[in-house]
Tab-separated table of C-alpha atoms and ligand atoms in Angstrom:
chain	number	residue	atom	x	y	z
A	552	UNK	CA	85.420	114.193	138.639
A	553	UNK	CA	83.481	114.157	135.435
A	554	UNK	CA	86.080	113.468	132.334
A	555	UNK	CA	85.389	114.227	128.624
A	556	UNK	CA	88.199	112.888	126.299
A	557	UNK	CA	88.408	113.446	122.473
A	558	UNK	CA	89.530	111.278	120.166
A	559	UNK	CA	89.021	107.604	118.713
A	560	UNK	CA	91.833	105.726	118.877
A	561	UNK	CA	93.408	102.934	121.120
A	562	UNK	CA	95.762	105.666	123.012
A	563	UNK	CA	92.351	107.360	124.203
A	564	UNK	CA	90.897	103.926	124.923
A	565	UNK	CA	94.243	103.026	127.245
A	566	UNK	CA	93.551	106.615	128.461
A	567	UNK	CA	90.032	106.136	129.459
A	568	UNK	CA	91.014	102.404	130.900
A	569	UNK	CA	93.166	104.247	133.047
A	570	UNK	CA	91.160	107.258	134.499
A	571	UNK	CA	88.344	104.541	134.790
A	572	UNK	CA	90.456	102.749	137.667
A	573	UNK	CA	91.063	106.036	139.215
A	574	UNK	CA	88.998	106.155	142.105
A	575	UNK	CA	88.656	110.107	141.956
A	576	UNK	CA	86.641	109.662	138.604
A	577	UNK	CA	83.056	109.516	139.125
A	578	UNK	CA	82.375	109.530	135.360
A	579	UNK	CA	83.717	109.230	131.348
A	580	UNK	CA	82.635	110.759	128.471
A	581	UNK	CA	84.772	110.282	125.176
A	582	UNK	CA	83.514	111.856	121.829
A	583	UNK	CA	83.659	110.769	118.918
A	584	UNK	CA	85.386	107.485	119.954
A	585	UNK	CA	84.896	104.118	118.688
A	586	UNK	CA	82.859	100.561	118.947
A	587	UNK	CA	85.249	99.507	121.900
A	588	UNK	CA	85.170	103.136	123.932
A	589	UNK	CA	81.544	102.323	124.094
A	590	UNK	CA	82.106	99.741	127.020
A	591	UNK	CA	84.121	102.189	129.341
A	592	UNK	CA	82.691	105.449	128.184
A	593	UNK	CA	79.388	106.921	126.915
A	594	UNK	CA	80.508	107.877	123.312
A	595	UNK	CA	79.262	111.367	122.006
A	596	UNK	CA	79.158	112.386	118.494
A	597	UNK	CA	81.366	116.190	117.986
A	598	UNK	CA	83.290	117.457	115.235
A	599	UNK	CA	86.530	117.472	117.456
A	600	UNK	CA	88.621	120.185	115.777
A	601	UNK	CA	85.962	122.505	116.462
A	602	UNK	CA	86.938	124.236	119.509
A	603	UNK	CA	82.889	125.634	119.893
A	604	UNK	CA	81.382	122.194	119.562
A	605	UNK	CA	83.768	120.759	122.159
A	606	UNK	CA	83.226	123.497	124.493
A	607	UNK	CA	79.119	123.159	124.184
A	608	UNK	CA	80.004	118.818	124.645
A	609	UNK	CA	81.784	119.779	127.622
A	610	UNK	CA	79.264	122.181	129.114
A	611	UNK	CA	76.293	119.854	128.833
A	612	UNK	CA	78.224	116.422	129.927
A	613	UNK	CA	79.530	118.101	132.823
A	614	UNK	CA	82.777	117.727	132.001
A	615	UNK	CA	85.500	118.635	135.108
A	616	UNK	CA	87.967	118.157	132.769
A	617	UNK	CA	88.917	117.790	129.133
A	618	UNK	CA	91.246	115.584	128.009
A	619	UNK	CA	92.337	115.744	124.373
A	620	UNK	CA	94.061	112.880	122.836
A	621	UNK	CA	95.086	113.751	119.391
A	622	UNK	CA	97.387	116.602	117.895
A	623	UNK	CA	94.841	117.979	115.246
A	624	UNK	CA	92.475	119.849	117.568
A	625	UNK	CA	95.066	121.168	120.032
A	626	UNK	CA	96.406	122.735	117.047
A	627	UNK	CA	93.851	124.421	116.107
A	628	UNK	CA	93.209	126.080	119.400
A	629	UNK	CA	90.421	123.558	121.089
A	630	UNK	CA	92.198	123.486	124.234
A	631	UNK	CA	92.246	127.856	124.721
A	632	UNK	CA	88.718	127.522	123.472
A	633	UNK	CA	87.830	125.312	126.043
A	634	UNK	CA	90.225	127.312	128.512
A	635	UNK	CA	88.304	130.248	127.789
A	636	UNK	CA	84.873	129.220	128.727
A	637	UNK	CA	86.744	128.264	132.418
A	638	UNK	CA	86.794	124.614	131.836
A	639	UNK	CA	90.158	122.729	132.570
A	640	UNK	CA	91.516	120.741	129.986
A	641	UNK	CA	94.608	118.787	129.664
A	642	UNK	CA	96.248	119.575	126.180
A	643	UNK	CA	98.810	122.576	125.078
A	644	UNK	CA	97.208	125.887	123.588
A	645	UNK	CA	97.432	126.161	119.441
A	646	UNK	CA	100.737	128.957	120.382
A	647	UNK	CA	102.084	125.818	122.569
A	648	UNK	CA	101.100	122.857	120.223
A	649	UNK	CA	103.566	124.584	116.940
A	650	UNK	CA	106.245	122.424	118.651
A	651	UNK	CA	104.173	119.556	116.615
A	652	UNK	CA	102.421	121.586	114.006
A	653	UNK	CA	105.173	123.652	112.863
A	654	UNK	CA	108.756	122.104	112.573
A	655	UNK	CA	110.362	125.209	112.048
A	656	UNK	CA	108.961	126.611	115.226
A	657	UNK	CA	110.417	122.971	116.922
A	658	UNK	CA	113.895	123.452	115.198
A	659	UNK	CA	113.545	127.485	115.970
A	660	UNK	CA	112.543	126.581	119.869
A	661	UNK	CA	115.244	123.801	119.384
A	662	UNK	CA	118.394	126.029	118.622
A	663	UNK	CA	117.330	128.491	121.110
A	664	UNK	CA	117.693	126.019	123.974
A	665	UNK	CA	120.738	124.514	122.916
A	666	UNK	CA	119.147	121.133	122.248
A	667	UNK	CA	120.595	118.513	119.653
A	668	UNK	CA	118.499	117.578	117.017
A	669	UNK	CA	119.105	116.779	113.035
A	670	UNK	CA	120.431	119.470	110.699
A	671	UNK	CA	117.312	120.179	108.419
A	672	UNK	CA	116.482	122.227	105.834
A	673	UNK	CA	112.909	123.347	104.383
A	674	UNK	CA	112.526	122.865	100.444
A	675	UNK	CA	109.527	124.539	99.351
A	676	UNK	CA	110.259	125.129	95.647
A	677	UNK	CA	110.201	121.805	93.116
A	678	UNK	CA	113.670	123.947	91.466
A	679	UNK	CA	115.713	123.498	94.677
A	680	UNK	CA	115.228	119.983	95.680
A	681	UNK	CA	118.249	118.369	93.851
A	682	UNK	CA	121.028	120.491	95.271
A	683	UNK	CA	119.542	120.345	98.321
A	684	UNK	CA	119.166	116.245	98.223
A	685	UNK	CA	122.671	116.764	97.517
A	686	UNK	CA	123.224	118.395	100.641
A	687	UNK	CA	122.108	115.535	102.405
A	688	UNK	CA	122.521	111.607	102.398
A	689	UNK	CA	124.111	108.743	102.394
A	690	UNK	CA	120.424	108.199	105.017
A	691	UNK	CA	117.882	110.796	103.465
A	692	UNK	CA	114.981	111.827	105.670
A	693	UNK	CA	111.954	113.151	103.853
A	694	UNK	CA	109.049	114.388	105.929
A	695	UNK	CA	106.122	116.601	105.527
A	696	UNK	CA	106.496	119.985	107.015
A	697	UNK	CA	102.827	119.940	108.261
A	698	UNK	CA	101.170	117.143	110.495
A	699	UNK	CA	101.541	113.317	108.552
A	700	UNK	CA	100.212	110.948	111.286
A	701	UNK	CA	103.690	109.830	111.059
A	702	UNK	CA	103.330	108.550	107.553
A	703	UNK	CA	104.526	111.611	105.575
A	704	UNK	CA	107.663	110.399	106.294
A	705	UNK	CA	110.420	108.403	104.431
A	706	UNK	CA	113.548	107.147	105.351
A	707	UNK	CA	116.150	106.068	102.677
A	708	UNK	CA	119.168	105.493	101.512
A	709	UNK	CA	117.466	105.489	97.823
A	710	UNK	CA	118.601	109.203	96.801
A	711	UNK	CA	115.784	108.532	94.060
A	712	UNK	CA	113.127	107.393	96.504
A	713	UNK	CA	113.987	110.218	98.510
A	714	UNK	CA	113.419	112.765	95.721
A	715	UNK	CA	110.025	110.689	94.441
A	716	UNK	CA	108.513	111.023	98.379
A	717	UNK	CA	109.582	115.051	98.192
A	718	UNK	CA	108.643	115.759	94.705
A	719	UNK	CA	105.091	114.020	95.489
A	720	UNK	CA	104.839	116.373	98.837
A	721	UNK	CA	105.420	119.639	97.023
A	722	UNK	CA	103.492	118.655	93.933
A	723	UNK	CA	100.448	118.753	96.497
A	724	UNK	CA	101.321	121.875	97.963
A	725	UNK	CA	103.365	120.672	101.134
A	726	UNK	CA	106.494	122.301	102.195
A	727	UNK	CA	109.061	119.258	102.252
A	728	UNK	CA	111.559	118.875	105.467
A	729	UNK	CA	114.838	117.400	104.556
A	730	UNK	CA	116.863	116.329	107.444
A	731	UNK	CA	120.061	114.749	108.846
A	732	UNK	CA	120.340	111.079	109.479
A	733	UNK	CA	120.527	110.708	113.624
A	734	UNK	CA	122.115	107.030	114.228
A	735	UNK	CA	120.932	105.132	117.263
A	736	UNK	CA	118.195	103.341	118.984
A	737	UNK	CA	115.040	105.546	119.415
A	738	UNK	CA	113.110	106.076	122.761
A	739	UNK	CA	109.754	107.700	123.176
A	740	UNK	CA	109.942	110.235	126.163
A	741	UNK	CA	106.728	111.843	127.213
A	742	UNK	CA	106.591	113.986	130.072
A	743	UNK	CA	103.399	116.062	131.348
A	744	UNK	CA	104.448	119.204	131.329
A	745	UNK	CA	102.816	122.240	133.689
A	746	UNK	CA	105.025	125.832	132.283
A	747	UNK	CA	108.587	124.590	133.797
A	748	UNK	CA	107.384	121.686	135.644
A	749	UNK	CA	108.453	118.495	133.771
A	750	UNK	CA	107.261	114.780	135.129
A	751	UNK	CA	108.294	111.822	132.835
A	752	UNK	CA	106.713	108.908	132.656
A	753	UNK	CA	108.514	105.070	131.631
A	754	UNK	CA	110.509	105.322	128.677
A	755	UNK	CA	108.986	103.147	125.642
A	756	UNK	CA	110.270	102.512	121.826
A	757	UNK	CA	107.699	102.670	118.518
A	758	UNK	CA	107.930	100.480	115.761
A	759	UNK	CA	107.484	102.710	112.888
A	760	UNK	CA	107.616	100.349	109.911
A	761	UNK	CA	104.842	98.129	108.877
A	762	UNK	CA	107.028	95.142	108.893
A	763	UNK	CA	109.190	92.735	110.624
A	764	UNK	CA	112.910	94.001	110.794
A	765	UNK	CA	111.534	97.120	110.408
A	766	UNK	CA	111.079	96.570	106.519
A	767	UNK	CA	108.544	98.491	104.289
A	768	UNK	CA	107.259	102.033	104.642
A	769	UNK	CA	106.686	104.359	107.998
A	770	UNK	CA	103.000	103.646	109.908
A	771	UNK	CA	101.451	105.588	112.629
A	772	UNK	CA	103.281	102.766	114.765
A	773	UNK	CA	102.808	99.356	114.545
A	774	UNK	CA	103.656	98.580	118.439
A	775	UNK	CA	105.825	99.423	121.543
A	776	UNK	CA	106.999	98.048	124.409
A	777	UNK	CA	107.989	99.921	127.628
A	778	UNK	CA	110.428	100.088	129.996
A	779	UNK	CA	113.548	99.565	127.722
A	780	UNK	CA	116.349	97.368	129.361
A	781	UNK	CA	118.858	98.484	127.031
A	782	UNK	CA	118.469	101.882	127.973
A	783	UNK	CA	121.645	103.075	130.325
A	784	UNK	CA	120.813	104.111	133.464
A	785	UNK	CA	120.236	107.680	134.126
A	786	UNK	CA	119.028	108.639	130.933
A	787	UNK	CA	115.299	109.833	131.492
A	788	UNK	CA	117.224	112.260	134.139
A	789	UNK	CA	119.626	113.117	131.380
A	790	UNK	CA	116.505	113.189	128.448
A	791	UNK	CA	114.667	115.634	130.879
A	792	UNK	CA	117.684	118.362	131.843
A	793	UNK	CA	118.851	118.172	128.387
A	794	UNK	CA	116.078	118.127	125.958
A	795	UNK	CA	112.974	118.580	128.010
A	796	UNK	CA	113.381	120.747	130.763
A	797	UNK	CA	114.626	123.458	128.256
A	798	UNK	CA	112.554	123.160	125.821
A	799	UNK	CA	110.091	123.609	128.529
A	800	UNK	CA	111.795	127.106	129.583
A	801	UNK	CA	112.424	128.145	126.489
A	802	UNK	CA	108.824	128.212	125.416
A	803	UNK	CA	107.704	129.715	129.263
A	804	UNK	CA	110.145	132.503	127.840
A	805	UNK	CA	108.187	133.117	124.701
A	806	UNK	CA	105.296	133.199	126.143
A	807	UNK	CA	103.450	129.617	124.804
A	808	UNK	CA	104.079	127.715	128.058
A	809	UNK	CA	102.896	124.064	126.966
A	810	UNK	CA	100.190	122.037	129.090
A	811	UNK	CA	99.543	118.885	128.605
A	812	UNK	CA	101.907	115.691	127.412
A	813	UNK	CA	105.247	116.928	125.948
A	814	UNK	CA	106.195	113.582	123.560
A	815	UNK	CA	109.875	113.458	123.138
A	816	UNK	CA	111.433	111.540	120.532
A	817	UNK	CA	115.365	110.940	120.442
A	818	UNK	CA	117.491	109.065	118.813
A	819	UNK	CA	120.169	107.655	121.503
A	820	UNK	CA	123.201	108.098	119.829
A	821	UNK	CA	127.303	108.030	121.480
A	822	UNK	CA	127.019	111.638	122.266
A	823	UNK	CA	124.010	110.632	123.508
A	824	UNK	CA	119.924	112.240	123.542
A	825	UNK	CA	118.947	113.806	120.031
A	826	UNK	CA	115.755	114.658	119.272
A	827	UNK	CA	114.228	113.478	116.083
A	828	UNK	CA	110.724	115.139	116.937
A	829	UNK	CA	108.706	116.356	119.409
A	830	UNK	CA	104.654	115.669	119.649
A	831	UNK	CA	102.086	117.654	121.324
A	832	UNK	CA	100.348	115.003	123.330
A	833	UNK	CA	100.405	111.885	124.206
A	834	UNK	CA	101.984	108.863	121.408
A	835	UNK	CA	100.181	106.018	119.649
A	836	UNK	CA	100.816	102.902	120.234
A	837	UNK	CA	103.291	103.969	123.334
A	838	UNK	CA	100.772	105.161	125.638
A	839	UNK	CA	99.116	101.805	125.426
A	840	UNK	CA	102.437	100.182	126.764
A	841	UNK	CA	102.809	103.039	129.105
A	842	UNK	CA	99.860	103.057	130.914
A	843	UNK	CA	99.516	99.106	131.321
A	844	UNK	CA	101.847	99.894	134.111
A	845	UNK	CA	101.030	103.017	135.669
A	846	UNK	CA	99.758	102.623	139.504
A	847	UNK	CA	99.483	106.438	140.188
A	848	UNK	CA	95.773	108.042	139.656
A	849	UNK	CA	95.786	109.291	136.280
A	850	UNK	CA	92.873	111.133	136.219
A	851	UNK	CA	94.488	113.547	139.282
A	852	UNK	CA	97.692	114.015	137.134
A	853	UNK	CA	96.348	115.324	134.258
A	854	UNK	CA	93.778	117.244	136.419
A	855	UNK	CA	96.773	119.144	137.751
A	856	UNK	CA	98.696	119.444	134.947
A	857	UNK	CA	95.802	121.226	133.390
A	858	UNK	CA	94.955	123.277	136.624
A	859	UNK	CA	98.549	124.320	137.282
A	860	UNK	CA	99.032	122.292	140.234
A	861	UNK	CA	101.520	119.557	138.757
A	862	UNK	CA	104.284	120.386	140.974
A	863	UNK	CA	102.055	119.453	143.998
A	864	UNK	CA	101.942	115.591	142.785
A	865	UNK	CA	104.033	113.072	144.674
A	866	UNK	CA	106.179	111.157	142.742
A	867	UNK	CA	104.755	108.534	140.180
A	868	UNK	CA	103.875	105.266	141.186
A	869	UNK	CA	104.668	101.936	138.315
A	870	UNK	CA	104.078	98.504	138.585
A	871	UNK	CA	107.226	96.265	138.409
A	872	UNK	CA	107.542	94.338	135.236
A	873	UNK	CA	106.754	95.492	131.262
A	874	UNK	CA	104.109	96.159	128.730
A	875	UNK	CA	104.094	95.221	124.996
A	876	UNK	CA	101.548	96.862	122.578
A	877	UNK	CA	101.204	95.377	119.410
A	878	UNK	CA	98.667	96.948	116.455
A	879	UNK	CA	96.616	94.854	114.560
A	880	UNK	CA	96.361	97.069	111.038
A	881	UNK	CA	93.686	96.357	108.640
A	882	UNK	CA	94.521	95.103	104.784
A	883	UNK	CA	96.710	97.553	103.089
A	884	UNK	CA	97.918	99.912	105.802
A	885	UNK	CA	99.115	102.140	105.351
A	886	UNK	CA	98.082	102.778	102.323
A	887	UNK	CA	94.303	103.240	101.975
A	888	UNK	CA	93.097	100.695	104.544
A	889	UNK	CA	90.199	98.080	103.325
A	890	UNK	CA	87.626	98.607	106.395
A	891	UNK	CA	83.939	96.999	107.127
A	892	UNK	CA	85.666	93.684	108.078
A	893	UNK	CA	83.580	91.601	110.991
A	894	UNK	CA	86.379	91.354	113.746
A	895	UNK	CA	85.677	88.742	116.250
A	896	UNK	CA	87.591	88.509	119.766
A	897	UNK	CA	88.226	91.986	120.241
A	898	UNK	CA	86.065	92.216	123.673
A	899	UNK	CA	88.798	90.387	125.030
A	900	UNK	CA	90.931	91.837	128.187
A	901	UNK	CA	93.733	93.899	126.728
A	902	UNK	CA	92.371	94.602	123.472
A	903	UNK	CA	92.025	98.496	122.691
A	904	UNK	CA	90.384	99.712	119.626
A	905	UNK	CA	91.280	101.873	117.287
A	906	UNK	CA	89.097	101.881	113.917
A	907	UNK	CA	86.450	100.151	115.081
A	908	UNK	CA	82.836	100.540	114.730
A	909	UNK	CA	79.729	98.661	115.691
A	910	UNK	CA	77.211	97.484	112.804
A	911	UNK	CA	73.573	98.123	112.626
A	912	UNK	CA	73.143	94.175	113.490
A	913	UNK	CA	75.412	94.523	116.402
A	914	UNK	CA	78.777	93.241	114.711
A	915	UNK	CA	82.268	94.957	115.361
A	916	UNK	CA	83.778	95.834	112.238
A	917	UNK	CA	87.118	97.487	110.782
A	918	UNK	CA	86.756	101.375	110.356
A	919	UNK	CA	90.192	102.792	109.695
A	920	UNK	CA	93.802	101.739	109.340
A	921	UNK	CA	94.977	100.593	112.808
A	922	UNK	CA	92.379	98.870	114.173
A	923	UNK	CA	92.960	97.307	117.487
A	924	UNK	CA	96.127	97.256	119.990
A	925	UNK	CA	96.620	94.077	122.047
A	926	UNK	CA	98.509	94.946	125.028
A	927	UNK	CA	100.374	92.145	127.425
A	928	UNK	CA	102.139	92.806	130.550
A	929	UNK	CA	104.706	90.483	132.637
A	930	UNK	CA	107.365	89.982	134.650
A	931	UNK	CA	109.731	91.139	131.945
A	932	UNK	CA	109.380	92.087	128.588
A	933	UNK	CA	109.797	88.193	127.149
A	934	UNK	CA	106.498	87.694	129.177
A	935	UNK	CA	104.599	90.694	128.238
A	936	UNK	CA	105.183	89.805	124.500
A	937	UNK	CA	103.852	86.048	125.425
A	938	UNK	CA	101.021	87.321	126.921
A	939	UNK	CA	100.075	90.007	124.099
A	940	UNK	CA	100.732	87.725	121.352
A	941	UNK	CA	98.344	84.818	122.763
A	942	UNK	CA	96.098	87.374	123.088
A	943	UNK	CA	96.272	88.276	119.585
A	944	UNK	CA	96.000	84.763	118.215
A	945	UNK	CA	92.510	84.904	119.813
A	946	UNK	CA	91.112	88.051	117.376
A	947	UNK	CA	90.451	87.233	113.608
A	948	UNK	CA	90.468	90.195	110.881
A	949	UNK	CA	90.309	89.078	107.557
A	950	UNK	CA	93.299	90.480	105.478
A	951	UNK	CA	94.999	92.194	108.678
A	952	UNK	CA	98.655	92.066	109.736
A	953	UNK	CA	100.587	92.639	112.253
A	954	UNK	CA	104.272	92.528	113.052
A	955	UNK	CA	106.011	89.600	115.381
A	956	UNK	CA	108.797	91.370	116.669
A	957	UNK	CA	107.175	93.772	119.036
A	958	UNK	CA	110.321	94.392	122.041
A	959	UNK	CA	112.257	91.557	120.454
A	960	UNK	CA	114.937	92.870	119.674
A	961	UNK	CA	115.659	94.526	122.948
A	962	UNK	CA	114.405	90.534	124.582
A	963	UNK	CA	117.079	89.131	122.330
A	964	UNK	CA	119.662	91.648	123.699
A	965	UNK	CA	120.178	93.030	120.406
A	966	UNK	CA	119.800	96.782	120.624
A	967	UNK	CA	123.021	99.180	122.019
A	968	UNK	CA	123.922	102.193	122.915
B	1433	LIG	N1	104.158	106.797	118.050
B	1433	LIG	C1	104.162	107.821	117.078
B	1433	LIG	C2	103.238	108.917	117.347
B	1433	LIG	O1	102.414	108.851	118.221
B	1433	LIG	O2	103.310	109.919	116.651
């Protein structure tokens, strides 16, 4: 099987690390991808929102299937485009992919299968944001109705930060999401999902600030760990027939049955599952985690998820043990990131790139915000974070950072339910 997958960051490098060791793939294509994706992949250039320019990549690579990473393109329809010129592709229709793009459709979809998530409210006129601030609170929650990369949102209880974050959102013409504070540990879910057939894979937590102790503003996701030994047994089961599973239905029922990776994310709180959000496709830095320790042929799974024929798979296969990812960010994520820094080390087994590029004289240098994830696996999850964080002391970025407390909290016994 000949695979195509779009996208340039470290979750499509995991990605293409894993169909790579799938014996059933004969060959990889990734477009535009980066510096690193050049040693598992030949790299393509396309403009990757462009459903037509995918579909002519697709057609003269050879392409069996389509995998597309991030949530911008499925959005905007590459996936039917792709689906209408008869060539598979893993990744929900633009109709199926709202449950990202459009967080009224989620909280719409949401109500309608009698799933818990946050109270919210959508403020879309400067006049009305104090009284409904005021409806909110003591924990404010400030996002960006349309798709942030994670960073559009804020989390506060500074009612005047709050109101700077949503003031600065509809000043620049975005519809601003207040919602509800949901208390408790958060878990990553993502199952592939085929109409009503739901398969999840390990559980894994983000860490969405930039800093230790989870100080400083919202990232993309400065690094995960997977499975989660805090998390009580039975809850993936419960996650999926609660929150998933209907979800699933529900949007079979409307008619925008998703295909592709349905990314759940809860907040576990006494009552227990709540979702906080759902994504469209598979999460950044979790997948890196994830996939460290999948066994099962991944290039097969998402072949019949996109064909229809996810149902027919036998159960997943993991390797015992645990995965840390942790993201080495360039100067000044997430804010505007200082790039064209000469990285050294980052050929290095379990290093992924993410804005990298390779220099007319051959050097690997920073090209975006999070630029590499540094993945270590282990008996347990104190071992996986030795491993990944000797493996980070070997990589030099000037100005970078990174946080130190990847999974600890959950080695140090610290997280409940
Ligand atoms: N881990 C956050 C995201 O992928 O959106």
């Amino acid at each position: 099987m000949r695979v195509l997958v779009i996208g340039s960051g470290a979750r499509e490098h995991a990605l293409l690390l894993a169909l790579a060791s799938d014996p059933g793939v004969t060959e990889l294509f990734c477009a535009p991808g980066n510096a690193g994706i050049a040693a598992v992949a030949t790299v393509r250039e396309v403009d990757a929102s462009h459903g037509p320019a995918v579909v002519e990549l697709a057609k003269e690579v050879g392409a069996d299937l389509v995998v597309v990473g991030p949530e911008v393109p499925l959005v905007l329809g590459v996936a039917d485009a792709l689906r209408a010129a008869g060539i598979a592709c893993f990744g929900p229709s633009a109709d199926a992919a709202r449950i990202e793009g459009s967080k009224a459709f989620a909280k719409d979809v949401m109500a309608a299968a009698g799933v818990r998530t946050a109270h919210s409210e959508i403020v879309d006129n400067p006049a009305k944001l104090d009284s409904a601030l005021d409806r909110f609170g003591p924990n404010w929650v400030v996002k960006d109705d349309g798709l942030a990369a994670g960073k559009g949102v804020v989390v506060t209880t500074d009612r005047a930060a709050a109101r700077d974050h949503a003031a600065e959102l509809l000043e620049n013409g975005h519809p601003v999401l207040l919602e509800s504070f949901l208390d408790g540990p958060e878990v990553s879910l993502f199952c592939l999902v085929d109409g009503e057939t739901v398969v999840p894979l390990l559980p894994a937590q983000d860490h969405k600030r930039v800093g230790d102790n989870d100080a400083g503003p919202n990232t993309g996701g400065m690094g995960a760990y997977t499975p989660l030994p805090w998390l009580p047994e039975g809850s993936v089961e419960r996650i999926v027939d609660e929150v998933v599973a209907p979800v699933a239905a529900e949007l079979v029922r409307r008619g925008s049955g998703f295909s592709g990776l349905l990314y759940a994310g809860l907040a576990i709180g006494k009552e227990g599952p709540a979702v906080v959000e759902f994504n469209c496709r598979f999460g950044d830095p979790e997948t890196q985690a994830v996939l460290a320790l999948l066994e099962s042929p991944l290039g097969e799974l998402l072949h019949a998820t996109a064909t229809g024929t996810l149902a027919d798979q036998p159960a997943l296969r993991w390797r015992d043990g645990a995965a840390v990812a942790v993201v080495i960010a360039a100067e000044n994520y997430p804010g505007t990131p200082r790039t064209g820094d000469v990285i050294s080390g980052s050929d290095a087994e379990g290093v992924l790139h993410a804005g990298t590029a390779r220099r007319d004289d051959g050097a690997i240098v920073s090209a975006g915000g999070r630029v590499l994830s540094v993945i270590g696996t282990g008996a347990d999850l104190l071992a996986a974070r030795d491993e990944a964080y000797q493996r980070l002391a070997a990589i030099k970025l000037p100005g970078s950072h990174f946080r130190t407390d990847i999974g600890l909290a959950a080695v140090l016994g610290r997280i409940t339910v």
